[in-house]
């Protein structure tokens, strides 16, 4: 009987996601502190996309595979301009953002040049944005540029 309970417990653990997002973890590529009207625009951070966490486990609208820790943490003081966060890569990348309100925002191909993602906050909030650049396919890691702008996607 104990063996049966032990196997049942293992089956439940195996069904759970292998890793979860940790919005408080140290970001893989650093922290940016920006205020509305920042210069230069865009701010660009070189990253490597991907990870082992299936982003669809966060929200069914999310796609791709991301790391446990955020790639970049953005501390942003909003003004009257929009905030556009996008990624550019020669491979298929995705974006996952945890906003200051605790909501999850995701995109796959909404940016420029086909397979690049972009998320536009027309009325951005002041606060912390945790940003992940994902790879659409599991096991794929690609060089990418994370672009933060108030004037457009890159």
PDB file of C-alpha atoms in Angstrom:
ATOM      1  CA  UNK A   1       0.000   0.000   0.000  1.00  0.00           C
ATOM      2  CA  UNK A   2       2.836   2.427   0.834  1.00  0.00           C
ATOM      3  CA  UNK A   3       4.377   1.751  -2.540  1.00  0.00           C
ATOM      4  CA  UNK A   4       1.089   2.605  -4.245  1.00  0.00           C
ATOM      5  CA  UNK A   5       0.875   5.933  -2.381  1.00  0.00           C
ATOM      6  CA  UNK A   6       4.513   6.664  -3.188  1.00  0.00           C
ATOM      7  CA  UNK A   7       3.967   5.978  -6.888  1.00  0.00           C
ATOM      8  CA  UNK A   8       0.826   8.148  -6.840  1.00  0.00           C
ATOM      9  CA  UNK A   9       2.784  11.028  -5.277  1.00  0.00           C
ATOM     10  CA  UNK A  10       5.533  10.659  -7.889  1.00  0.00           C
ATOM     11  CA  UNK A  11       2.948  10.704 -10.672  1.00  0.00           C
ATOM     12  CA  UNK A  12       1.512  13.971  -9.340  1.00  0.00           C
ATOM     13  CA  UNK A  13       4.982  15.530  -9.118  1.00  0.00           C
ATOM     14  CA  UNK A  14       5.826  14.379 -12.631  1.00  0.00           C
ATOM     15  CA  UNK A  15       2.683  16.076 -13.961  1.00  0.00           C
ATOM     16  CA  UNK A  16       3.653  19.414 -12.376  1.00  0.00           C
ATOM     17  CA  UNK A  17       5.812  21.825 -14.384  1.00  0.00           C
ATOM     18  CA  UNK A  18       9.536  21.156 -14.025  1.00  0.00           C
ATOM     19  CA  UNK A  19      10.239  24.803 -13.210  1.00  0.00           C
ATOM     20  CA  UNK A  20       8.281  27.977 -12.610  1.00  0.00           C
ATOM     21  CA  UNK A  21       8.920  31.639 -13.229  1.00  0.00           C
ATOM     22  CA  UNK A  22      10.704  33.435 -10.442  1.00  0.00           C
ATOM     23  CA  UNK A  23      10.013  37.154 -10.807  1.00  0.00           C
ATOM     24  CA  UNK A  24      12.271  37.894  -7.831  1.00  0.00           C
ATOM     25  CA  UNK A  25      15.329  36.042  -9.185  1.00  0.00           C
ATOM     26  CA  UNK A  26      18.348  38.003 -10.357  1.00  0.00           C
ATOM     27  CA  UNK A  27      17.885  38.744 -14.060  1.00  0.00           C
ATOM     28  CA  UNK A  28      20.136  36.893 -16.493  1.00  0.00           C
ATOM     29  CA  UNK A  29      21.230  40.056 -18.353  1.00  0.00           C
ATOM     30  CA  UNK A  30      20.771  42.845 -15.821  1.00  0.00           C
ATOM     31  CA  UNK A  31      18.457  45.631 -14.762  1.00  0.00           C
ATOM     32  CA  UNK A  32      17.573  48.832 -16.598  1.00  0.00           C
ATOM     33  CA  UNK A  33      16.291  51.937 -14.811  1.00  0.00           C
ATOM     34  CA  UNK A  34      14.488  54.183 -17.297  1.00  0.00           C
ATOM     35  CA  UNK A  35      12.181  57.183 -17.124  1.00  0.00           C
ATOM     36  CA  UNK A  36       9.857  58.443 -19.860  1.00  0.00           C
ATOM     37  CA  UNK A  37      11.793  60.356 -22.514  1.00  0.00           C
ATOM     38  CA  UNK A  38      14.904  58.182 -22.085  1.00  0.00           C
ATOM     39  CA  UNK A  39      17.769  58.539 -24.525  1.00  0.00           C
ATOM     40  CA  UNK A  40      19.040  56.771 -26.537  1.00  0.00           C
ATOM     41  CA  UNK A  41      15.851  55.232 -27.826  1.00  0.00           C
ATOM     42  CA  UNK A  42      15.774  52.302 -28.218  1.00  0.00           C
ATOM     43  CA  UNK A  43      17.688  50.894 -25.290  1.00  0.00           C
ATOM     44  CA  UNK A  44      19.138  47.584 -26.497  1.00  0.00           C
ATOM     45  CA  UNK A  45      20.237  44.579 -24.422  1.00  0.00           C
ATOM     46  CA  UNK A  46      21.949  41.582 -26.034  1.00  0.00           C
ATOM     47  CA  UNK A  47      20.457  38.320 -24.762  1.00  0.00           C
ATOM     48  CA  UNK A  48      20.272  34.638 -25.633  1.00  0.00           C
ATOM     49  CA  UNK A  49      16.700  33.416 -25.999  1.00  0.00           C
ATOM     50  CA  UNK A  50      15.196  30.291 -24.588  1.00  0.00           C
ATOM     51  CA  UNK A  51      15.079  28.078 -21.552  1.00  0.00           C
ATOM     52  CA  UNK A  52      13.428  24.941 -20.221  1.00  0.00           C
ATOM     53  CA  UNK A  53      10.140  26.428 -18.988  1.00  0.00           C
ATOM     54  CA  UNK A  54       7.145  26.091 -21.326  1.00  0.00           C
ATOM     55  CA  UNK A  55       5.620  29.596 -21.351  1.00  0.00           C
ATOM     56  CA  UNK A  56       2.141  28.217 -22.086  1.00  0.00           C
ATOM     57  CA  UNK A  57       2.102  27.062 -18.454  1.00  0.00           C
ATOM     58  CA  UNK A  58       1.933  30.739 -17.423  1.00  0.00           C
ATOM     59  CA  UNK A  59      -0.972  31.522 -19.704  1.00  0.00           C
ATOM     60  CA  UNK A  60      -2.416  29.724 -22.714  1.00  0.00           C
ATOM     61  CA  UNK A  61      -1.709  32.841 -24.825  1.00  0.00           C
ATOM     62  CA  UNK A  62       2.024  32.529 -24.129  1.00  0.00           C
ATOM     63  CA  UNK A  63       4.292  30.551 -26.441  1.00  0.00           C
ATOM     64  CA  UNK A  64       7.858  29.336 -26.464  1.00  0.00           C
ATOM     65  CA  UNK A  65      10.398  28.264 -23.904  1.00  0.00           C
ATOM     66  CA  UNK A  66      11.934  30.651 -21.381  1.00  0.00           C
ATOM     67  CA  UNK A  67      14.338  30.574 -18.468  1.00  0.00           C
ATOM     68  CA  UNK A  68      13.248  30.424 -14.841  1.00  0.00           C
ATOM     69  CA  UNK A  69      14.746  33.839 -14.004  1.00  0.00           C
ATOM     70  CA  UNK A  70      13.828  36.907 -16.052  1.00  0.00           C
ATOM     71  CA  UNK A  71      16.271  37.920 -18.755  1.00  0.00           C
ATOM     72  CA  UNK A  72      15.959  41.632 -17.978  1.00  0.00           C
ATOM     73  CA  UNK A  73      14.328  43.617 -15.202  1.00  0.00           C
ATOM     74  CA  UNK A  74      13.079  47.050 -16.235  1.00  0.00           C
ATOM     75  CA  UNK A  75      12.308  49.637 -13.579  1.00  0.00           C
ATOM     76  CA  UNK A  76      10.330  52.238 -15.478  1.00  0.00           C
ATOM     77  CA  UNK A  77       8.894  55.640 -14.584  1.00  0.00           C
ATOM     78  CA  UNK A  78       6.028  56.241 -16.991  1.00  0.00           C
ATOM     79  CA  UNK A  79       5.058  59.457 -18.721  1.00  0.00           C
ATOM     80  CA  UNK A  80       2.704  60.210 -21.605  1.00  0.00           C
ATOM     81  CA  UNK A  81       4.515  58.060 -24.197  1.00  0.00           C
ATOM     82  CA  UNK A  82       3.836  54.383 -24.938  1.00  0.00           C
ATOM     83  CA  UNK A  83       6.334  51.711 -23.920  1.00  0.00           C
ATOM     84  CA  UNK A  84       7.250  49.192 -26.620  1.00  0.00           C
ATOM     85  CA  UNK A  85       9.258  46.099 -25.733  1.00  0.00           C
ATOM     86  CA  UNK A  86      10.386  43.954 -28.659  1.00  0.00           C
ATOM     87  CA  UNK A  87      12.980  41.366 -29.594  1.00  0.00           C
ATOM     88  CA  UNK A  88      14.927  40.946 -32.801  1.00  0.00           C
ATOM     89  CA  UNK A  89      16.613  37.721 -33.849  1.00  0.00           C
ATOM     90  CA  UNK A  90      17.261  35.677 -36.966  1.00  0.00           C
ATOM     91  CA  UNK A  91      15.362  32.830 -35.241  1.00  0.00           C
ATOM     92  CA  UNK A  92      11.765  32.565 -34.003  1.00  0.00           C
ATOM     93  CA  UNK A  93      11.578  34.253 -30.588  1.00  0.00           C
ATOM     94  CA  UNK A  94       8.773  35.080 -28.157  1.00  0.00           C
ATOM     95  CA  UNK A  95       8.249  37.608 -25.366  1.00  0.00           C
ATOM     96  CA  UNK A  96       6.836  37.081 -21.894  1.00  0.00           C
ATOM     97  CA  UNK A  97       6.489  40.070 -19.564  1.00  0.00           C
ATOM     98  CA  UNK A  98       5.250  40.268 -15.999  1.00  0.00           C
ATOM     99  CA  UNK A  99       4.019  43.852 -15.606  1.00  0.00           C
ATOM    100  CA  UNK A 100       3.929  46.110 -12.551  1.00  0.00           C
ATOM    101  CA  UNK A 101       0.303  45.084 -11.958  1.00  0.00           C
ATOM    102  CA  UNK A 102       1.270  41.385 -11.760  1.00  0.00           C
ATOM    103  CA  UNK A 103      -0.386  40.597 -15.110  1.00  0.00           C
ATOM    104  CA  UNK A 104       1.332  38.465 -17.741  1.00  0.00           C
ATOM    105  CA  UNK A 105       1.729  39.830 -21.285  1.00  0.00           C
ATOM    106  CA  UNK A 106       2.896  37.597 -24.131  1.00  0.00           C
ATOM    107  CA  UNK A 107       3.587  37.808 -27.861  1.00  0.00           C
ATOM    108  CA  UNK A 108       4.955  35.535 -30.541  1.00  0.00           C
ATOM    109  CA  UNK A 109       5.101  37.235 -33.953  1.00  0.00           C
ATOM    110  CA  UNK A 110       3.635  40.720 -33.384  1.00  0.00           C
ATOM    111  CA  UNK A 111       6.837  42.641 -34.133  1.00  0.00           C
ATOM    112  CA  UNK A 112       8.593  43.537 -37.352  1.00  0.00           C
ATOM    113  CA  UNK A 113      10.375  41.162 -39.750  1.00  0.00           C
ATOM    114  CA  UNK A 114       8.147  38.116 -39.404  1.00  0.00           C
ATOM    115  CA  UNK A 115       9.097  36.004 -36.412  1.00  0.00           C
ATOM    116  CA  UNK A 116       9.973  38.782 -33.952  1.00  0.00           C
ATOM    117  CA  UNK A 117       7.726  39.579 -30.966  1.00  0.00           C
ATOM    118  CA  UNK A 118       6.628  42.981 -29.654  1.00  0.00           C
ATOM    119  CA  UNK A 119       4.405  44.155 -26.821  1.00  0.00           C
ATOM    120  CA  UNK A 120       3.110  47.719 -26.754  1.00  0.00           C
ATOM    121  CA  UNK A 121       1.843  49.341 -23.567  1.00  0.00           C
ATOM    122  CA  UNK A 122      -0.123  52.366 -24.791  1.00  0.00           C
ATOM    123  CA  UNK A 123      -0.548  53.657 -21.248  1.00  0.00           C
ATOM    124  CA  UNK A 124       2.395  52.091 -19.402  1.00  0.00           C
ATOM    125  CA  UNK A 125       2.467  51.818 -15.643  1.00  0.00           C
ATOM    126  CA  UNK A 126       5.289  53.002 -13.455  1.00  0.00           C
ATOM    127  CA  UNK A 127       7.002  50.042 -11.845  1.00  0.00           C
ATOM    128  CA  UNK A 128       8.880  46.845 -12.486  1.00  0.00           C
ATOM    129  CA  UNK A 129       8.649  44.842 -15.707  1.00  0.00           C
ATOM    130  CA  UNK A 130      10.178  41.348 -15.667  1.00  0.00           C
ATOM    131  CA  UNK A 131      11.047  40.409 -19.259  1.00  0.00           C
ATOM    132  CA  UNK A 132      11.794  37.007 -20.800  1.00  0.00           C
ATOM    133  CA  UNK A 133      12.907  36.429 -24.402  1.00  0.00           C
ATOM    134  CA  UNK A 134      11.851  32.919 -25.327  1.00  0.00           C
ATOM    135  CA  UNK A 135      12.597  30.536 -28.154  1.00  0.00           C
ATOM    136  CA  UNK A 136       9.583  29.194 -30.003  1.00  0.00           C
ATOM    137  CA  UNK A 137      11.054  25.681 -30.181  1.00  0.00           C
ATOM    138  CA  UNK A 138      12.287  23.724 -27.166  1.00  0.00           C
ATOM    139  CA  UNK A 139      16.040  23.270 -26.957  1.00  0.00           C
ATOM    140  CA  UNK A 140      16.753  26.266 -29.192  1.00  0.00           C
ATOM    141  CA  UNK A 141      18.853  29.158 -27.936  1.00  0.00           C
ATOM    142  CA  UNK A 142      19.484  32.137 -30.197  1.00  0.00           C
ATOM    143  CA  UNK A 143      21.217  35.474 -29.992  1.00  0.00           C
ATOM    144  CA  UNK A 144      18.675  38.247 -29.805  1.00  0.00           C
ATOM    145  CA  UNK A 145      18.395  41.954 -29.119  1.00  0.00           C
ATOM    146  CA  UNK A 146      15.851  43.073 -26.557  1.00  0.00           C
ATOM    147  CA  UNK A 147      14.694  46.556 -27.537  1.00  0.00           C
ATOM    148  CA  UNK A 148      12.950  48.976 -25.208  1.00  0.00           C
ATOM    149  CA  UNK A 149      11.483  52.012 -26.918  1.00  0.00           C
ATOM    150  CA  UNK A 150       8.890  54.742 -26.716  1.00  0.00           C
ATOM    151  CA  UNK A 151       8.779  55.290 -30.476  1.00  0.00           C
ATOM    152  CA  UNK A 152       8.505  51.833 -32.106  1.00  0.00           C
ATOM    153  CA  UNK A 153       9.429  48.180 -32.506  1.00  0.00           C
ATOM    154  CA  UNK A 154      12.849  47.269 -33.835  1.00  0.00           C
TER     155      UNK A 154
END
